[in-house]
Every structure is written in C-alpha cells, then in structure tokens.
Amino acid sequence: MSTKFYEEIINNYKKLYETKEDYDMKIYVGEKPNIKEFHAHSFVLKTQSESFKKTFINKEKKEGYFILNSNHSPKVFEILLRRI
C-alpha cells in the first residue's frame, strides 16, 4: 500500500481525536486543583496501546463513558494521546 494511504488513516485518527465525535471515554489527568479532562475513543486506545488494552479488562462504563484517572502531567498526557 502507498504511503499516502497510511497518512490518510493517521490524519483521520487525528481529526477524530480533535473533534471528540462519539468519544466514549473521559480521562481526568493531573492533581487538584489542576485537573484536565480529556475525551478519547477506547477503541483507538485499545488497538494502539497494550497498556490501555490491559486497562480496559473488566472496566465498565459509567453513565455511558469509561472513566480513568491519572496523576500524570496533563501536558505530557496530551502529547501521549496525540501520538497514539
């Protein structure tokens, strides 16, 4: 397959993350009072990251969303999400 095809797929994932369309996950990152809420798609995270895949084992949705909490730096976490 051509490089253009893969670039298009990558750009589509970026657009999906940026628009937040149909997200099913809320991730709260940071420590009080500096907590940032991220919206993501569990399918993308599970397919792109073994760590996230393990996180979803036996995880249930609450009010229609998977909820994760992390005390990592919000800036670093956003970079991570954009790379996935």
mmCIF file of C-alpha atoms in Angstrom:
data_model
loop_
_atom_site.group_PDB
_atom_site.id
_atom_site.type_symbol
_atom_site.label_atom_id
_atom_site.label_comp_id
_atom_site.label_asym_id
_atom_site.label_seq_id
_atom_site.Cartn_x
_atom_site.Cartn_y
_atom_site.Cartn_z
ATOM 1 C CA MET A 1 0.000 0.000 0.000
ATOM 2 C CA SER A 2 1.111 3.513 -0.624
ATOM 3 C CA THR A 3 2.422 5.927 1.968
ATOM 4 C CA LYS A 4 -0.419 8.292 1.095
ATOM 5 C CA PHE A 5 -2.948 5.688 2.262
ATOM 6 C CA TYR A 6 -1.305 5.426 5.710
ATOM 7 C CA GLU A 7 -1.005 9.193 6.019
ATOM 8 C CA GLU A 8 -4.729 9.481 5.330
ATOM 9 C CA ILE A 9 -5.532 6.973 8.069
ATOM 10 C CA ILE A 10 -3.317 8.824 10.539
ATOM 11 C CA ASN A 11 -4.940 12.130 9.648
ATOM 12 C CA ASN A 12 -8.390 10.610 10.124
ATOM 13 C CA TYR A 13 -7.450 9.468 13.640
ATOM 14 C CA LYS A 14 -6.126 12.957 14.409
ATOM 15 C CA LYS A 15 -9.389 14.511 13.236
ATOM 16 C CA LEU A 16 -11.383 12.059 15.323
ATOM 17 C CA TYR A 17 -9.380 12.989 18.434
ATOM 18 C CA GLU A 18 -9.652 16.718 17.757
ATOM 19 C CA THR A 19 -13.406 16.734 17.068
ATOM 20 C CA LYS A 20 -14.192 14.443 20.012
ATOM 21 C CA GLU A 21 -17.001 12.995 17.909
ATOM 22 C CA ASP A 22 -18.623 9.942 19.504
ATOM 23 C CA TYR A 23 -15.991 9.625 22.244
ATOM 24 C CA ASP A 24 -16.726 7.021 24.902
ATOM 25 C CA MET A 25 -14.029 7.797 27.406
ATOM 26 C CA LYS A 26 -13.254 10.544 29.902
ATOM 27 C CA ILE A 27 -9.763 10.718 31.342
ATOM 28 C CA TYR A 28 -9.058 13.032 34.267
ATOM 29 C CA VAL A 29 -5.373 13.877 34.455
ATOM 30 C CA GLY A 30 -3.394 15.877 36.994
ATOM 31 C CA GLU A 31 -3.713 16.738 40.640
ATOM 32 C CA LYS A 32 -6.142 19.100 42.330
ATOM 33 C CA PRO A 33 -6.666 21.928 41.586
ATOM 34 C CA ASN A 34 -5.054 21.422 38.149
ATOM 35 C CA ILE A 35 -7.026 18.544 36.666
ATOM 36 C CA LYS A 36 -7.680 18.427 32.939
ATOM 37 C CA GLU A 37 -10.428 16.337 31.342
ATOM 38 C CA PHE A 38 -9.583 14.518 28.108
ATOM 39 C CA HIS A 39 -12.066 12.850 25.786
ATOM 40 C CA ALA A 40 -10.930 9.830 23.819
ATOM 41 C CA HIS A 41 -12.089 6.746 21.954
ATOM 42 C CA SER A 42 -11.490 3.483 23.784
ATOM 43 C CA PHE A 43 -11.282 1.512 20.537
ATOM 44 C CA VAL A 44 -8.358 3.606 19.292
ATOM 45 C CA LEU A 45 -6.529 3.439 22.623
ATOM 46 C CA LYS A 46 -7.031 -0.332 22.949
ATOM 47 C CA THR A 47 -5.809 -1.051 19.435
ATOM 48 C CA GLN A 48 -2.789 1.242 19.647
ATOM 49 C CA SER A 49 -1.567 0.572 23.186
ATOM 50 C CA GLU A 50 -1.104 -2.646 25.146
ATOM 51 C CA SER A 51 -1.151 -0.617 28.349
ATOM 52 C CA PHE A 52 -4.570 0.828 27.571
ATOM 53 C CA LYS A 53 -5.766 -2.590 26.385
ATOM 54 C CA LYS A 54 -4.947 -4.039 29.819
ATOM 55 C CA THR A 55 -6.648 -1.072 31.484
ATOM 56 C CA PHE A 56 -9.964 -1.974 29.867
ATOM 57 C CA ILE A 57 -10.064 -5.553 31.122
ATOM 58 C CA ASN A 58 -13.163 -5.760 33.321
ATOM 59 C CA LYS A 59 -13.712 -1.989 33.027
ATOM 60 C CA GLU A 60 -17.356 -0.955 32.847
ATOM 61 C CA LYS A 61 -18.902 2.243 31.570
ATOM 62 C CA LYS A 62 -20.476 4.695 33.983
ATOM 63 C CA GLU A 63 -23.231 6.845 32.523
ATOM 64 C CA GLY A 64 -22.122 5.860 29.014
ATOM 65 C CA TYR A 65 -18.395 6.532 29.457
ATOM 66 C CA PHE A 66 -15.283 4.741 30.562
ATOM 67 C CA ILE A 67 -13.717 6.838 33.318
ATOM 68 C CA LEU A 68 -9.976 6.861 34.003
ATOM 69 C CA ASN A 69 -7.977 8.928 36.476
ATOM 70 C CA SER A 70 -4.279 9.675 36.305
ATOM 71 C CA ASN A 71 -1.986 11.910 38.323
ATOM 72 C CA HIS A 72 0.412 12.406 35.401
ATOM 73 C CA SER A 73 1.126 15.813 33.935
ATOM 74 C CA PRO A 74 -1.758 16.944 31.687
ATOM 75 C CA LYS A 75 0.733 18.340 29.137
ATOM 76 C CA VAL A 76 2.620 15.055 28.912
ATOM 77 C CA PHE A 77 -0.599 13.053 28.746
ATOM 78 C CA GLU A 78 -1.911 15.159 25.863
ATOM 79 C CA ILE A 79 1.299 14.508 23.930
ATOM 80 C CA LEU A 80 0.845 10.791 24.597
ATOM 81 C CA LEU A 81 -2.750 10.828 23.338
ATOM 82 C CA ARG A 82 -1.771 12.657 20.178
ATOM 83 C CA ARG A 83 0.938 10.041 19.470
ATOM 84 C CA ILE A 84 -1.466 7.144 19.905
#
